[in-house]
Amino acid sequence: MNSDAFETRRYLALWFPFLPADRIRIVRRNGSSLSVDTPFALVENVKGAIRLAAIDPAARKQGLVPGLTLADARARVPELAVHDHDPAADARWLDRLSEGCGRYTPMATALPPDALLLDITGCTHLFGGELTLVADAVKRLKKLGMATRFAFAPTSEAAYALARWGKGGADDEEEAVRRLPVAALALDAEKELGLRRAGLKTIGMVAERLRPGIAARFGEETVTALERLLGHSRRPLGAFPKKAAIHAERRFPEPVARTEYALEILSQLLREAGEELYRRGKGGRCFEARFFRADGLAKKLSVELGRPTRDPEEAMRLFRERIDTLDDPIDPGFGFDAIRLSVAIQEDLPPSQIGIEGDTDRESRIAAMIDRLSVRLGRNGVVRCHPVDTHIPEACQRLVPAIEKPKEASWPRPAPGEPPRRPLQLFDPPEPIRVTAEVPDGPPWRFIWRGRDHRVTLFEGPERIASEWWRSPRDPLGETRLTRDYYRVEDSEGRRYWLFRHGLYAREKRNMRWYMHGLFA
């Protein structure tokens, strides 16, 4: 394998051949458990037929394979136990396993539907070498109940292919890759069948052929997959989580079984991270804590702040608030054997000046309140209005999470002494009204709104707002976008309203409509 460009990288792939069935057995441990000797399968509806989607080792020993109809499977194995297949739950389970493997490297990611990929470059010496690391991982996964196959390689594609299709017995990784079946190229079924019919049954057989001939007969994607598998080229891996610049970690010789003690350790890690943030002149806006259980699973908690902070007590309060809102509390199981804290988002945090009047921290108190409410109610539970660059009044703002960092935008401010150009109360959508005017395109002098007749004594306008033709061809009123003429009017009782005429007379439409859009104080 040509590994000159990749000699500093090492990947570990973990493949779970029976992940759906293993997940169901693990979930059922506290309830109606299944015997390991009982054939078990997961089923799904495929074009009106109930078929096997996944099986366990006992079912495979009985000759069952995915794709069989349930009726055929039951005829062969009457004692077959079945459960509905849930790919989304399998994906969430795979993500949990990926979090658990974060104990070995921060560069661990899921490869749906049934594998994990770990970039273990520079991490193996912490565990006594590659074999010691993978032995610990497989031991934990086996204790959890997951059947696992693994492989190492200098490229991610080769590591996964060796774990998925490798048979062992080769002296080196390059020879092992060349012995793999052409299924390891992960091509579509038609191309794979074409390779087999051409007598090319292994990666080595395909590699011996000239690349232009392979591309002409089986497509350029076949050559690309072959080059990546052999290590002659690589695909950028964007699935790995971004490594935090600041993190702190504790590993324990004996698992920690008490949640309160684990939270005390988290508080210590927050203090360490705060000191490092202070040295760098930074503050954290997102803190992530991972609690690694002895059985191989991990629990991830994160808190986000509206403003950067390096105060460990403030961050710890938010973590406790988050824990109080969890549907499933932090369960240590057989205990936590490692806890890691990462500062996922950092920003500059210069020193602040304390004012003499004592009210300079008002913004900080408001930000702290928003942080606490957002933790309890969720990120989208506390919102604020953000300006939008448009002239259409009902579309000039949108709701964004209050905890989100505001973008550069501002509301237009009236000049000193000038009355407000927009009402405090806006109707969305605008309410239709009946208007009487001296001429069709003139100002209103009487209107009926919500069954009441109003006589106009003062008016100001029109303020003309043209349609935004580059956006949707229809406006919120359900009509083709038309020009609006707005009037600020006052009735005989002193109440002030914001009305508009929808459309220009004769130029855009004959029968124009009027709408009430807002009320001034």
mmCIF file of C-alpha atoms in Angstrom, residues 26 67 81 86 118 138 182 193 211 224 261 294 335 417 423 447 460 476:
data_model
loop_
_atom_site.group_PDB
_atom_site.id
_atom_site.type_symbol
_atom_site.label_atom_id
_atom_site.label_comp_id
_atom_site.label_asym_id
_atom_site.label_seq_id
_atom_site.Cartn_x
_atom_site.Cartn_y
_atom_site.Cartn_z
ATOM 1 C CA ILE A 26 -29.519 -4.733 25.139
ATOM 2 C CA GLY A 67 -34.625 -10.207 2.436
ATOM 3 C CA ALA A 81 -38.809 -14.178 17.335
ATOM 4 C CA ASP A 86 -36.234 0.901 13.400
ATOM 5 C CA LEU A 118 -11.650 6.175 14.840
ATOM 6 C CA VAL A 138 -13.762 -4.830 22.090
ATOM 7 C CA VAL A 182 -14.785 -6.605 -5.051
ATOM 8 C CA LEU A 193 -21.885 -8.051 -10.866
ATOM 9 C CA ARG A 211 -6.859 1.965 -15.072
ATOM 10 C CA THR A 224 -11.671 6.230 -7.810
ATOM 11 C CA TYR A 261 -19.064 13.020 42.850
ATOM 12 C CA ALA A 294 -17.407 1.515 32.329
ATOM 13 C CA GLY A 335 -19.671 3.794 37.132
ATOM 14 C CA GLY A 417 -38.888 64.768 17.992
ATOM 15 C CA PRO A 423 -47.034 51.360 14.879
ATOM 16 C CA PHE A 447 -63.442 53.605 7.003
ATOM 17 C CA GLU A 460 -50.299 61.769 6.716
ATOM 18 C CA PRO A 476 -48.676 37.367 2.225
#
